[in-house]
JSON list of C-alpha atoms in Angstrom, two decimals:
[
{"chain": "P", "resi": 26, "resn": "VAL", "atom": "CA", "xyz": [107.18, 125.69, 20.10]},
{"chain": "P", "resi": 27, "resn": "ARG", "atom": "CA", "xyz": [108.12, 123.05, 22.64]},
{"chain": "P", "resi": 28, "resn": "LEU", "atom": "CA", "xyz": [109.29, 120.68, 19.91]},
{"chain": "P", "resi": 29, "resn": "PHE", "atom": "CA", "xyz": [111.35, 123.48, 18.33]},
{"chain": "P", "resi": 30, "resn": "PHE", "atom": "CA", "xyz": [113.21, 124.13, 21.60]},
{"chain": "P", "resi": 31, "resn": "GLN", "atom": "CA", "xyz": [113.67, 120.38, 22.14]},
{"chain": "P", "resi": 32, "resn": "ILE", "atom": "CA", "xyz": [115.35, 120.12, 18.72]},
{"chain": "P", "resi": 33, "resn": "LEU", "atom": "CA", "xyz": [117.48, 123.21, 19.35]},
{"chain": "P", "resi": 34, "resn": "LEU", "atom": "CA", "xyz": [118.71, 122.05, 22.75]},
{"chain": "P", "resi": 35, "resn": "THR", "atom": "CA", "xyz": [119.25, 118.44, 21.65]},
{"chain": "P", "resi": 36, "resn": "VAL", "atom": "CA", "xyz": [121.35, 119.42, 18.63]},
{"chain": "P", "resi": 37, "resn": "ASN", "atom": "CA", "xyz": [123.42, 121.78, 20.81]},
{"chain": "P", "resi": 38, "resn": "LEU", "atom": "CA", "xyz": [123.91, 119.05, 23.42]},
{"chain": "P", "resi": 39, "resn": "ILE", "atom": "CA", "xyz": [125.10, 116.59, 20.77]},
{"chain": "P", "resi": 40, "resn": "PHE", "atom": "CA", "xyz": [127.36, 119.07, 19.01]},
{"chain": "P", "resi": 41, "resn": "PHE", "atom": "CA", "xyz": [129.11, 120.60, 22.02]},
{"chain": "P", "resi": 42, "resn": "TYR", "atom": "CA", "xyz": [129.46, 117.39, 24.06]},
{"chain": "P", "resi": 43, "resn": "LYS", "atom": "CA", "xyz": [130.32, 115.27, 21.01]},
{"chain": "P", "resi": 44, "resn": "ILE", "atom": "CA", "xyz": [127.59, 112.70, 21.65]},
{"chain": "P", "resi": 45, "resn": "SER", "atom": "CA", "xyz": [127.13, 110.31, 18.74]},
{"chain": "P", "resi": 46, "resn": "ILE", "atom": "CA", "xyz": [125.81, 106.88, 17.91]},
{"chain": "P", "resi": 47, "resn": "ILE", "atom": "CA", "xyz": [128.83, 105.04, 16.55]},
{"chain": "P", "resi": 48, "resn": "GLU", "atom": "CA", "xyz": [127.41, 101.64, 15.60]},
{"chain": "P", "resi": 49, "resn": "THR", "atom": "CA", "xyz": [124.02, 99.91, 15.32]},
{"chain": "P", "resi": 50, "resn": "ASN", "atom": "CA", "xyz": [124.90, 96.53, 13.73]},
{"chain": "P", "resi": 51, "resn": "ILE", "atom": "CA", "xyz": [122.67, 97.55, 10.82]},
{"chain": "P", "resi": 52, "resn": "ASN", "atom": "CA", "xyz": [125.12, 97.77, 7.92]},
{"chain": "P", "resi": 53, "resn": "PHE", "atom": "CA", "xyz": [123.50, 100.39, 5.71]},
{"chain": "P", "resi": 54, "resn": "LEU", "atom": "CA", "xyz": [122.74, 102.61, 8.72]},
{"chain": "P", "resi": 55, "resn": "ASP", "atom": "CA", "xyz": [126.28, 102.27, 10.04]},
{"chain": "P", "resi": 56, "resn": "TYR", "atom": "CA", "xyz": [127.56, 103.39, 6.63]},
{"chain": "P", "resi": 57, "resn": "PHE", "atom": "CA", "xyz": [125.57, 106.64, 6.84]},
{"chain": "P", "resi": 58, "resn": "LEU", "atom": "CA", "xyz": [126.52, 107.18, 10.48]},
{"chain": "P", "resi": 59, "resn": "ASN", "atom": "CA", "xyz": [130.08, 107.83, 9.31]},
{"chain": "P", "resi": 60, "resn": "ASN", "atom": "CA", "xyz": [128.77, 111.07, 7.84]},
{"chain": "P", "resi": 61, "resn": "PHE", "atom": "CA", "xyz": [129.02, 113.85, 10.45]},
{"chain": "P", "resi": 62, "resn": "ILE", "atom": "CA", "xyz": [125.82, 115.68, 9.47]},
{"chain": "P", "resi": 63, "resn": "PHE", "atom": "CA", "xyz": [123.76, 112.49, 9.22]},
{"chain": "P", "resi": 64, "resn": "ASN", "atom": "CA", "xyz": [125.10, 111.32, 12.59]},
{"chain": "P", "resi": 65, "resn": "ILE", "atom": "CA", "xyz": [123.96, 114.56, 14.27]},
{"chain": "P", "resi": 66, "resn": "PHE", "atom": "CA", "xyz": [120.56, 114.26, 12.62]},
{"chain": "P", "resi": 67, "resn": "PHE", "atom": "CA", "xyz": [120.11, 110.58, 13.53]},
{"chain": "P", "resi": 68, "resn": "THR", "atom": "CA", "xyz": [121.36, 110.94, 17.12]},
{"chain": "P", "resi": 69, "resn": "SER", "atom": "CA", "xyz": [119.12, 113.98, 17.64]},
{"chain": "P", "resi": 70, "resn": "PHE", "atom": "CA", "xyz": [116.16, 112.08, 16.20]},
{"chain": "P", "resi": 71, "resn": "CYS", "atom": "CA", "xyz": [116.73, 109.14, 18.57]},
{"chain": "P", "resi": 72, "resn": "ILE", "atom": "CA", "xyz": [117.02, 111.38, 21.63]},
{"chain": "P", "resi": 73, "resn": "LEU", "atom": "CA", "xyz": [113.89, 113.34, 20.65]},
{"chain": "P", "resi": 74, "resn": "ILE", "atom": "CA", "xyz": [111.98, 110.08, 20.25]},
{"chain": "P", "resi": 75, "resn": "VAL", "atom": "CA", "xyz": [113.00, 109.05, 23.79]},
{"chain": "P", "resi": 76, "resn": "ILE", "atom": "CA", "xyz": [112.16, 112.47, 25.27]},
{"chain": "P", "resi": 77, "resn": "ASN", "atom": "CA", "xyz": [108.66, 112.53, 23.80]},
{"chain": "P", "resi": 78, "resn": "GLY", "atom": "CA", "xyz": [108.08, 108.83, 24.43]},
{"chain": "P", "resi": 79, "resn": "LEU", "atom": "CA", "xyz": [108.83, 109.22, 28.13]},
{"chain": "P", "resi": 80, "resn": "ASN", "atom": "CA", "xyz": [106.62, 112.29, 28.21]},
{"chain": "P", "resi": 81, "resn": "PHE", "atom": "CA", "xyz": [103.78, 110.22, 26.72]},
{"chain": "P", "resi": 82, "resn": "MET", "atom": "CA", "xyz": [104.44, 107.44, 29.25]},
{"chain": "P", "resi": 83, "resn": "ASP", "atom": "CA", "xyz": [104.22, 109.80, 32.23]},
{"chain": "P", "resi": 84, "resn": "GLY", "atom": "CA", "xyz": [100.49, 109.47, 32.85]},
{"chain": "P", "resi": 85, "resn": "VAL", "atom": "CA", "xyz": [100.44, 107.01, 35.74]},
{"chain": "P", "resi": 86, "resn": "ASN", "atom": "CA", "xyz": [102.58, 106.59, 38.85]},
{"chain": "P", "resi": 87, "resn": "ASN", "atom": "CA", "xyz": [105.78, 104.52, 38.63]},
{"chain": "P", "resi": 88, "resn": "ASN", "atom": "CA", "xyz": [105.64, 103.95, 34.87]},
{"chain": "P", "resi": 89, "resn": "VAL", "atom": "CA", "xyz": [108.58, 106.19, 33.91]},
{"chain": "P", "resi": 90, "resn": "ILE", "atom": "CA", "xyz": [110.64, 106.08, 37.09]},
{"chain": "P", "resi": 91, "resn": "GLY", "atom": "CA", "xyz": [110.13, 102.29, 37.30]},
{"chain": "P", "resi": 92, "resn": "TYR", "atom": "CA", "xyz": [111.31, 101.94, 33.72]},
{"chain": "P", "resi": 93, "resn": "PHE", "atom": "CA", "xyz": [114.41, 104.00, 34.57]},
{"chain": "P", "resi": 94, "resn": "VAL", "atom": "CA", "xyz": [115.12, 101.80, 37.61]},
{"chain": "P", "resi": 95, "resn": "LEU", "atom": "CA", "xyz": [114.92, 98.66, 35.45]},
{"chain": "P", "resi": 96, "resn": "LEU", "atom": "CA", "xyz": [117.12, 100.12, 32.71]},
{"chain": "P", "resi": 97, "resn": "LEU", "atom": "CA", "xyz": [119.79, 101.36, 35.13]},
{"chain": "P", "resi": 98, "resn": "SER", "atom": "CA", "xyz": [119.76, 98.06, 37.02]},
{"chain": "P", "resi": 99, "resn": "ALA", "atom": "CA", "xyz": [120.31, 96.13, 33.77]},
{"chain": "P", "resi": 100, "resn": "ILE", "atom": "CA", "xyz": [123.25, 98.34, 32.75]},
{"chain": "P", "resi": 101, "resn": "ILE", "atom": "CA", "xyz": [124.84, 98.09, 36.22]},
{"chain": "P", "resi": 102, "resn": "VAL", "atom": "CA", "xyz": [124.55, 94.28, 36.25]},
{"chain": "P", "resi": 103, "resn": "ILE", "atom": "CA", "xyz": [125.99, 93.95, 32.73]},
{"chain": "P", "resi": 104, "resn": "GLU", "atom": "CA", "xyz": [128.86, 96.32, 33.53]},
{"chain": "P", "resi": 105, "resn": "SER", "atom": "CA", "xyz": [129.56, 94.51, 36.81]},
{"chain": "P", "resi": 106, "resn": "LYS", "atom": "CA", "xyz": [129.70, 91.17, 34.98]},
{"chain": "P", "resi": 107, "resn": "ASN", "atom": "CA", "xyz": [132.37, 92.52, 32.67]},
{"chain": "P", "resi": 108, "resn": "PHE", "atom": "CA", "xyz": [134.33, 94.33, 35.39]},
{"chain": "P", "resi": 109, "resn": "SER", "atom": "CA", "xyz": [133.80, 97.69, 33.73]},
{"chain": "P", "resi": 110, "resn": "ILE", "atom": "CA", "xyz": [133.97, 100.55, 36.22]},
{"chain": "P", "resi": 111, "resn": "ASP", "atom": "CA", "xyz": [133.42, 103.51, 33.86]},
{"chain": "P", "resi": 112, "resn": "TYR", "atom": "CA", "xyz": [130.63, 105.60, 35.37]},
{"chain": "P", "resi": 113, "resn": "LEU", "atom": "CA", "xyz": [129.48, 102.59, 37.43]},
{"chain": "P", "resi": 114, "resn": "ASN", "atom": "CA", "xyz": [129.44, 104.47, 40.74]},
{"chain": "P", "resi": 115, "resn": "PHE", "atom": "CA", "xyz": [127.53, 107.33, 39.10]},
{"chain": "P", "resi": 116, "resn": "TYR", "atom": "CA", "xyz": [124.98, 104.87, 37.71]},
{"chain": "P", "resi": 117, "resn": "LYS", "atom": "CA", "xyz": [124.56, 103.34, 41.17]},
{"chain": "P", "resi": 118, "resn": "LEU", "atom": "CA", "xyz": [124.01, 106.77, 42.71]},
{"chain": "P", "resi": 119, "resn": "LEU", "atom": "CA", "xyz": [121.34, 107.50, 40.10]},
{"chain": "P", "resi": 120, "resn": "LEU", "atom": "CA", "xyz": [119.75, 104.12, 40.80]},
{"chain": "P", "resi": 121, "resn": "TYR", "atom": "CA", "xyz": [119.56, 104.69, 44.57]},
{"chain": "P", "resi": 122, "resn": "ALA", "atom": "CA", "xyz": [118.03, 108.15, 44.06]},
{"chain": "P", "resi": 123, "resn": "SER", "atom": "CA", "xyz": [115.53, 106.70, 41.57]},
{"chain": "P", "resi": 124, "resn": "ILE", "atom": "CA", "xyz": [114.49, 103.94, 43.97]},
{"chain": "P", "resi": 125, "resn": "VAL", "atom": "CA", "xyz": [113.79, 106.54, 46.68]},
{"chain": "P", "resi": 126, "resn": "PHE", "atom": "CA", "xyz": [111.76, 108.57, 44.18]},
{"chain": "P", "resi": 127, "resn": "TYR", "atom": "CA", "xyz": [109.95, 105.40, 43.07]},
{"chain": "P", "resi": 128, "resn": "PHE", "atom": "CA", "xyz": [108.93, 104.68, 46.66]},
{"chain": "P", "resi": 129, "resn": "PHE", "atom": "CA", "xyz": [107.37, 108.12, 47.15]},
{"chain": "P", "resi": 130, "resn": "ASN", "atom": "CA", "xyz": [105.79, 108.08, 43.70]},
{"chain": "P", "resi": 131, "resn": "PHE", "atom": "CA", "xyz": [104.27, 104.68, 44.51]},
{"chain": "P", "resi": 132, "resn": "PHE", "atom": "CA", "xyz": [102.42, 106.27, 47.43]},
{"chain": "P", "resi": 133, "resn": "ASN", "atom": "CA", "xyz": [101.40, 109.29, 45.35]},
{"chain": "P", "resi": 134, "resn": "LYS", "atom": "CA", "xyz": [103.67, 111.70, 47.24]},
{"chain": "P", "resi": 135, "resn": "ASN", "atom": "CA", "xyz": [105.75, 113.11, 44.38]},
{"chain": "P", "resi": 136, "resn": "TYR", "atom": "CA", "xyz": [105.76, 113.35, 40.58]},
{"chain": "P", "resi": 137, "resn": "LEU", "atom": "CA", "xyz": [108.32, 113.85, 37.83]},
{"chain": "P", "resi": 138, "resn": "GLY", "atom": "CA", "xyz": [106.38, 116.46, 35.86]},
{"chain": "P", "resi": 139, "resn": "ASP", "atom": "CA", "xyz": [107.64, 117.84, 32.53]},
{"chain": "P", "resi": 140, "resn": "SER", "atom": "CA", "xyz": [110.94, 119.14, 33.91]},
{"chain": "P", "resi": 141, "resn": "GLY", "atom": "CA", "xyz": [111.70, 115.82, 35.60]},
{"chain": "P", "resi": 142, "resn": "ILE", "atom": "CA", "xyz": [110.85, 113.93, 32.42]},
{"chain": "P", "resi": 143, "resn": "TYR", "atom": "CA", "xyz": [113.16, 116.09, 30.31]},
{"chain": "P", "resi": 144, "resn": "VAL", "atom": "CA", "xyz": [116.09, 115.68, 32.70]},
{"chain": "P", "resi": 145, "resn": "LEU", "atom": "CA", "xyz": [115.49, 111.93, 32.99]},
{"chain": "P", "resi": 146, "resn": "SER", "atom": "CA", "xyz": [115.16, 111.60, 29.21]},
{"chain": "P", "resi": 147, "resn": "ILE", "atom": "CA", "xyz": [118.57, 113.18, 28.63]},
{"chain": "P", "resi": 148, "resn": "PHE", "atom": "CA", "xyz": [120.13, 110.94, 31.28]},
{"chain": "P", "resi": 149, "resn": "ILE", "atom": "CA", "xyz": [118.58, 107.81, 29.73]},
{"chain": "P", "resi": 150, "resn": "SER", "atom": "CA", "xyz": [119.58, 108.76, 26.18]},
{"chain": "P", "resi": 151, "resn": "VAL", "atom": "CA", "xyz": [123.18, 109.67, 26.98]},
{"chain": "P", "resi": 152, "resn": "ILE", "atom": "CA", "xyz": [123.67, 106.70, 29.34]},
{"chain": "P", "resi": 153, "resn": "VAL", "atom": "CA", "xyz": [122.48, 104.19, 26.72]},
{"chain": "P", "resi": 154, "resn": "ILE", "atom": "CA", "xyz": [124.51, 105.81, 23.92]},
{"chain": "P", "resi": 155, "resn": "GLU", "atom": "CA", "xyz": [127.71, 105.90, 26.00]},
{"chain": "P", "resi": 156, "resn": "PHE", "atom": "CA", "xyz": [127.10, 102.39, 27.35]},
{"chain": "P", "resi": 157, "resn": "VAL", "atom": "CA", "xyz": [126.82, 100.93, 23.84]},
{"chain": "P", "resi": 158, "resn": "ASN", "atom": "CA", "xyz": [129.73, 102.99, 22.47]},
{"chain": "P", "resi": 159, "resn": "LYS", "atom": "CA", "xyz": [132.16, 102.07, 25.25]},
{"chain": "P", "resi": 160, "resn": "SER", "atom": "CA", "xyz": [131.12, 98.46, 25.89]},
{"chain": "P", "resi": 161, "resn": "SER", "atom": "CA", "xyz": [132.66, 96.28, 23.19]},
{"chain": "P", "resi": 162, "resn": "HIS", "atom": "CA", "xyz": [131.19, 93.19, 24.90]},
{"chain": "P", "resi": 163, "resn": "VAL", "atom": "CA", "xyz": [127.54, 94.16, 24.18]},
{"chain": "P", "resi": 164, "resn": "SER", "atom": "CA", "xyz": [125.57, 94.07, 20.96]},
{"chain": "P", "resi": 165, "resn": "PRO", "atom": "CA", "xyz": [124.68, 97.60, 19.76]},
{"chain": "P", "resi": 166, "resn": "LEU", "atom": "CA", "xyz": [121.13, 96.31, 19.26]},
{"chain": "P", "resi": 167, "resn": "ILE", "atom": "CA", "xyz": [120.75, 96.23, 23.03]},
{"chain": "P", "resi": 168, "resn": "ALA", "atom": "CA", "xyz": [119.88, 99.93, 22.72]},
{"chain": "P", "resi": 169, "resn": "ILE", "atom": "CA", "xyz": [116.70, 98.87, 20.88]},
{"chain": "P", "resi": 170, "resn": "ASN", "atom": "CA", "xyz": [115.90, 96.43, 23.67]},
{"chain": "P", "resi": 171, "resn": "PHE", "atom": "CA", "xyz": [116.41, 99.16, 26.28]},
{"chain": "P", "resi": 172, "resn": "LEU", "atom": "CA", "xyz": [114.53, 101.92, 24.48]},
{"chain": "P", "resi": 173, "resn": "TRP", "atom": "CA", "xyz": [111.79, 100.24, 22.42]},
{"chain": "P", "resi": 174, "resn": "TYR", "atom": "CA", "xyz": [109.04, 101.22, 24.88]},
{"chain": "P", "resi": 175, "resn": "PRO", "atom": "CA", "xyz": [109.42, 105.04, 24.80]},
{"chain": "P", "resi": 176, "resn": "ALA", "atom": "CA", "xyz": [110.40, 104.93, 21.11]},
{"chain": "P", "resi": 177, "resn": "PHE", "atom": "CA", "xyz": [107.38, 102.84, 20.11]},
{"chain": "P", "resi": 178, "resn": "GLU", "atom": "CA", "xyz": [105.11, 104.88, 22.37]},
{"chain": "P", "resi": 179, "resn": "THR", "atom": "CA", "xyz": [106.06, 107.97, 20.34]},
{"chain": "P", "resi": 180, "resn": "LEU", "atom": "CA", "xyz": [105.83, 106.41, 16.87]},
{"chain": "P", "resi": 181, "resn": "PHE", "atom": "CA", "xyz": [102.66, 104.44, 17.64]},
{"chain": "P", "resi": 182, "resn": "SER", "atom": "CA", "xyz": [100.94, 107.49, 19.15]},
{"chain": "P", "resi": 183, "resn": "ILE", "atom": "CA", "xyz": [101.76, 109.69, 16.14]},
{"chain": "P", "resi": 184, "resn": "THR", "atom": "CA", "xyz": [100.61, 106.98, 13.70]},
{"chain": "P", "resi": 185, "resn": "ARG", "atom": "CA", "xyz": [97.41, 106.40, 15.67]},
{"chain": "P", "resi": 186, "resn": "LYS", "atom": "CA", "xyz": [96.53, 110.08, 15.77]},
{"chain": "P", "resi": 187, "resn": "LEU", "atom": "CA", "xyz": [97.19, 110.51, 12.05]},
{"chain": "P", "resi": 188, "resn": "PHE", "atom": "CA", "xyz": [95.07, 107.41, 11.30]},
{"chain": "P", "resi": 189, "resn": "PHE", "atom": "CA", "xyz": [92.12, 108.87, 13.21]},
{"chain": "P", "resi": 190, "resn": "LYS", "atom": "CA", "xyz": [92.80, 112.30, 11.64]},
{"chain": "P", "resi": 191, "resn": "ASN", "atom": "CA", "xyz": [93.76, 113.91, 14.94]},
{"chain": "P", "resi": 192, "resn": "ASN", "atom": "CA", "xyz": [96.49, 116.46, 15.51]},
{"chain": "P", "resi": 193, "resn": "PRO", "atom": "CA", "xyz": [99.66, 114.44, 16.38]},
{"chain": "P", "resi": 194, "resn": "PHE", "atom": "CA", "xyz": [101.00, 117.39, 18.43]},
{"chain": "P", "resi": 195, "resn": "LYS", "atom": "CA", "xyz": [97.99, 117.47, 20.77]},
{"chain": "P", "resi": 196, "resn": "PRO", "atom": "CA", "xyz": [97.85, 115.21, 23.85]},
{"chain": "P", "resi": 197, "resn": "ASP", "atom": "CA", "xyz": [95.12, 112.62, 24.30]},
{"chain": "P", "resi": 198, "resn": "THR", "atom": "CA", "xyz": [94.12, 109.85, 26.71]},
{"chain": "P", "resi": 199, "resn": "LYS", "atom": "CA", "xyz": [94.53, 106.89, 24.36]},
{"chain": "P", "resi": 200, "resn": "HIS", "atom": "CA", "xyz": [97.99, 105.72, 25.39]},
{"chain": "P", "resi": 201, "resn": "LEU", "atom": "CA", "xyz": [98.49, 102.15, 26.60]},
{"chain": "P", "resi": 202, "resn": "HIS", "atom": "CA", "xyz": [98.93, 103.14, 30.25]},
{"chain": "P", "resi": 203, "resn": "THR", "atom": "CA", "xyz": [95.76, 105.28, 30.20]},
{"chain": "P", "resi": 204, "resn": "LEU", "atom": "CA", "xyz": [93.77, 102.42, 28.64]},
{"chain": "P", "resi": 205, "resn": "ILE", "atom": "CA", "xyz": [95.00, 100.13, 31.43]},
{"chain": "P", "resi": 206, "resn": "LEU", "atom": "CA", "xyz": [94.12, 102.80, 34.00]},
{"chain": "P", "resi": 207, "resn": "THR", "atom": "CA", "xyz": [90.60, 103.21, 32.57]},
{"chain": "P", "resi": 208, "resn": "SER", "atom": "CA", "xyz": [90.11, 99.43, 32.55]},
{"chain": "P", "resi": 209, "resn": "LEU", "atom": "CA", "xyz": [91.13, 99.14, 36.20]},
{"chain": "P", "resi": 210, "resn": "LYS", "atom": "CA", "xyz": [88.82, 102.00, 37.15]},
{"chain": "P", "resi": 211, "resn": "THR", "atom": "CA", "xyz": [85.97, 100.23, 35.34]},
{"chain": "P", "resi": 212, "resn": "TYR", "atom": "CA", "xyz": [86.41, 97.33, 37.77]},
{"chain": "P", "resi": 213, "resn": "ASN", "atom": "CA", "xyz": [86.68, 99.76, 40.73]},
{"chain": "P", "resi": 214, "resn": "PHE", "atom": "CA", "xyz": [90.29, 98.99, 41.61]},
{"chain": "P", "resi": 215, "resn": "LYS", "atom": "CA", "xyz": [91.63, 101.14, 44.42]},
{"chain": "P", "resi": 216, "resn": "ASN", "atom": "CA", "xyz": [94.88, 103.00, 43.62]},
{"chain": "P", "resi": 217, "resn": "ALA", "atom": "CA", "xyz": [94.34, 102.20, 39.93]},
{"chain": "P", "resi": 218, "resn": "ASN", "atom": "CA", "xyz": [96.88, 104.86, 38.95]},
{"chain": "P", "resi": 219, "resn": "THR", "atom": "CA", "xyz": [99.76, 103.24, 40.83]},
{"chain": "P", "resi": 220, "resn": "ILE", "atom": "CA", "xyz": [98.68, 99.70, 39.90]},
{"chain": "P", "resi": 221, "resn": "SER", "atom": "CA", "xyz": [98.74, 100.63, 36.17]},
{"chain": "P", "resi": 222, "resn": "GLY", "atom": "CA", "xyz": [102.35, 101.79, 36.30]},
{"chain": "P", "resi": 223, "resn": "THR", "atom": "CA", "xyz": [103.40, 98.84, 38.46]},
{"chain": "P", "resi": 224, "resn": "LEU", "atom": "CA", "xyz": [101.82, 96.34, 36.04]},
{"chain": "P", "resi": 225, "resn": "LEU", "atom": "CA", "xyz": [103.76, 97.89, 33.16]},
{"chain": "P", "resi": 226, "resn": "ASN", "atom": "CA", "xyz": [106.99, 97.71, 35.19]},
{"chain": "P", "resi": 227, "resn": "LEU", "atom": "CA", "xyz": [106.36, 94.02, 35.89]},
{"chain": "P", "resi": 228, "resn": "ALA", "atom": "CA", "xyz": [105.61, 93.40, 32.21]},
{"chain": "P", "resi": 229, "resn": "LEU", "atom": "CA", "xyz": [109.01, 94.88, 31.31]},
{"chain": "P", "resi": 230, "resn": "LEU", "atom": "CA", "xyz": [110.94, 92.71, 33.77]},
{"chain": "P", "resi": 231, "resn": "PRO", "atom": "CA", "xyz": [111.46, 89.78, 31.31]},
{"chain": "P", "resi": 232, "resn": "ASN", "atom": "CA", "xyz": [112.67, 92.26, 28.68]},
{"chain": "P", "resi": 233, "resn": "PHE", "atom": "CA", "xyz": [115.49, 93.49, 30.92]},
{"chain": "P", "resi": 234, "resn": "PHE", "atom": "CA", "xyz": [116.18, 90.01, 32.30]},
{"chain": "P", "resi": 235, "resn": "ILE", "atom": "CA", "xyz": [116.84, 88.80, 28.74]},
{"chain": "P", "resi": 236, "resn": "ALA", "atom": "CA", "xyz": [119.00, 91.88, 28.08]},
{"chain": "P", "resi": 237, "resn": "ILE", "atom": "CA", "xyz": [121.13, 91.06, 31.14]},
{"chain": "P", "resi": 238, "resn": "ASN", "atom": "CA", "xyz": [121.65, 87.43, 30.10]},
{"chain": "P", "resi": 239, "resn": "TYR", "atom": "CA", "xyz": [121.94, 87.85, 26.32]},
{"chain": "P", "resi": 240, "resn": "TYR", "atom": "CA", "xyz": [123.53, 91.31, 26.05]},
{"chain": "P", "resi": 241, "resn": "ASN", "atom": "CA", "xyz": [125.91, 90.15, 23.29]},
{"chain": "P", "resi": 242, "resn": "ASN", "atom": "CA", "xyz": [123.40, 88.08, 21.29]},
{"chain": "P", "resi": 243, "resn": "SER", "atom": "CA", "xyz": [121.86, 90.31, 18.61]},
{"chain": "P", "resi": 244, "resn": "VAL", "atom": "CA", "xyz": [119.40, 87.63, 17.44]},
{"chain": "P", "resi": 245, "resn": "VAL", "atom": "CA", "xyz": [117.88, 87.03, 20.89]},
{"chain": "P", "resi": 246, "resn": "ILE", "atom": "CA", "xyz": [117.72, 90.77, 21.59]},
{"chain": "P", "resi": 247, "resn": "LEU", "atom": "CA", "xyz": [115.98, 91.46, 18.29]},
{"chain": "P", "resi": 248, "resn": "ILE", "atom": "CA", "xyz": [113.48, 88.60, 18.68]},
{"chain": "P", "resi": 249, "resn": "THR", "atom": "CA", "xyz": [112.67, 89.76, 22.23]},
{"chain": "P", "resi": 250, "resn": "THR", "atom": "CA", "xyz": [112.01, 93.30, 21.01]},
{"chain": "P", "resi": 251, "resn": "ILE", "atom": "CA", "xyz": [109.77, 92.08, 18.16]},
{"chain": "P", "resi": 252, "resn": "ILE", "atom": "CA", "xyz": [107.76, 89.90, 20.57]},
{"chain": "P", "resi": 253, "resn": "TYR", "atom": "CA", "xyz": [107.25, 92.88, 22.88]},
{"chain": "P", "resi": 254, "resn": "LEU", "atom": "CA", "xyz": [106.14, 95.10, 19.99]},
{"chain": "P", "resi": 255, "resn": "VAL", "atom": "CA", "xyz": [103.59, 92.49, 18.89]},
{"chain": "P", "resi": 256, "resn": "LEU", "atom": "CA", "xyz": [102.34, 92.10, 22.47]},
{"chain": "P", "resi": 257, "resn": "TYR", "atom": "CA", "xyz": [102.08, 95.87, 22.86]},
{"chain": "P", "resi": 258, "resn": "ILE", "atom": "CA", "xyz": [99.89, 96.16, 19.74]},
{"chain": "P", "resi": 259, "resn": "PHE", "atom": "CA", "xyz": [97.79, 93.11, 20.69]},
{"chain": "P", "resi": 260, "resn": "ILE", "atom": "CA", "xyz": [97.09, 94.32, 24.25]},
{"chain": "P", "resi": 261, "resn": "TYR", "atom": "CA", "xyz": [96.48, 97.87, 23.05]},
{"chain": "P", "resi": 262, "resn": "LEU", "atom": "CA", "xyz": [93.90, 96.77, 20.47]},
{"chain": "P", "resi": 263, "resn": "LYS", "atom": "CA", "xyz": [92.17, 94.47, 22.98]},
{"chain": "P", "resi": 264, "resn": "LEU", "atom": "CA", "xyz": [91.83, 97.29, 25.53]},
{"chain": "P", "resi": 265, "resn": "PHE", "atom": "CA", "xyz": [90.90, 99.88, 22.89]},
{"chain": "P", "resi": 266, "resn": "ILE", "atom": "CA", "xyz": [88.11, 97.72, 21.42]},
{"chain": "P", "resi": 267, "resn": "ALA", "atom": "CA", "xyz": [86.85, 96.70, 24.87]},
{"chain": "P", "resi": 268, "resn": "GLN", "atom": "CA", "xyz": [86.58, 100.31, 26.03]},
{"chain": "P", "resi": 269, "resn": "LYS", "atom": "CA", "xyz": [84.94, 101.36, 22.79]},
{"chain": "P", "resi": 270, "resn": "LYS", "atom": "CA", "xyz": [82.27, 98.71, 23.37]},
{"chain": "P", "resi": 271, "resn": "ILE", "atom": "CA", "xyz": [81.72, 100.00, 26.93]},
{"chain": "P", "resi": 272, "resn": "LEU", "atom": "CA", "xyz": [81.30, 103.58, 25.67]},
{"chain": "P", "resi": 273, "resn": "THR", "atom": "CA", "xyz": [78.91, 102.42, 22.94]},
{"chain": "P", "resi": 274, "resn": "PHE", "atom": "CA", "xyz": [76.86, 100.46, 25.48]},
{"chain": "P", "resi": 275, "resn": "LYS", "atom": "CA", "xyz": [76.66, 103.49, 27.77]}
]
């Protein structure tokens, strides 16, 4: 039911506000994007992936809001470098508000919750789409660099659940951030929840640093994203196997 309403609202948002992905630098995909119906479908699919990915990510403090702070900071720096002022003040306002929220979330004083995640997801999706569409100086593939984490979190989680013959629509505690949290708790770390999200934020710093410095280099952006995907899978499997051994030993 929730997914149905997500689809309904996303398609309406795209249709009435004329939101569309214009270019990806992937030739065959760009050809199909010229078709109005396919463009609505593809843009809706991308936004839904981000919405559900961020929802999956929201299991530990600072993970989602920290990711948003990094993404917004990268866009603001890139836009400032190129003297583009479209929406820049609005982005800065969002950034300042997010930093304040990050501070309180760090100390376990507030949380995004489902409603906060949905609002943030729409902001992130539209900001990235408009940024790529209106910034001729950036490679369209920078969207992949910005959004690979929530996108891969969704696709990896669905694939994992199907592989283990679990219902992909039901939540579980086998996401990367929850495995990190469980590992920290095993070693009796205090404030393990906040530390987990902060570690993930720090791990993403090089990703956004590269995006800021190579925003128009499709090859570097693509290689960076592939490296992060490989690292994600490697770390996930290491933590998953380690925790499975602990449970077997117990």
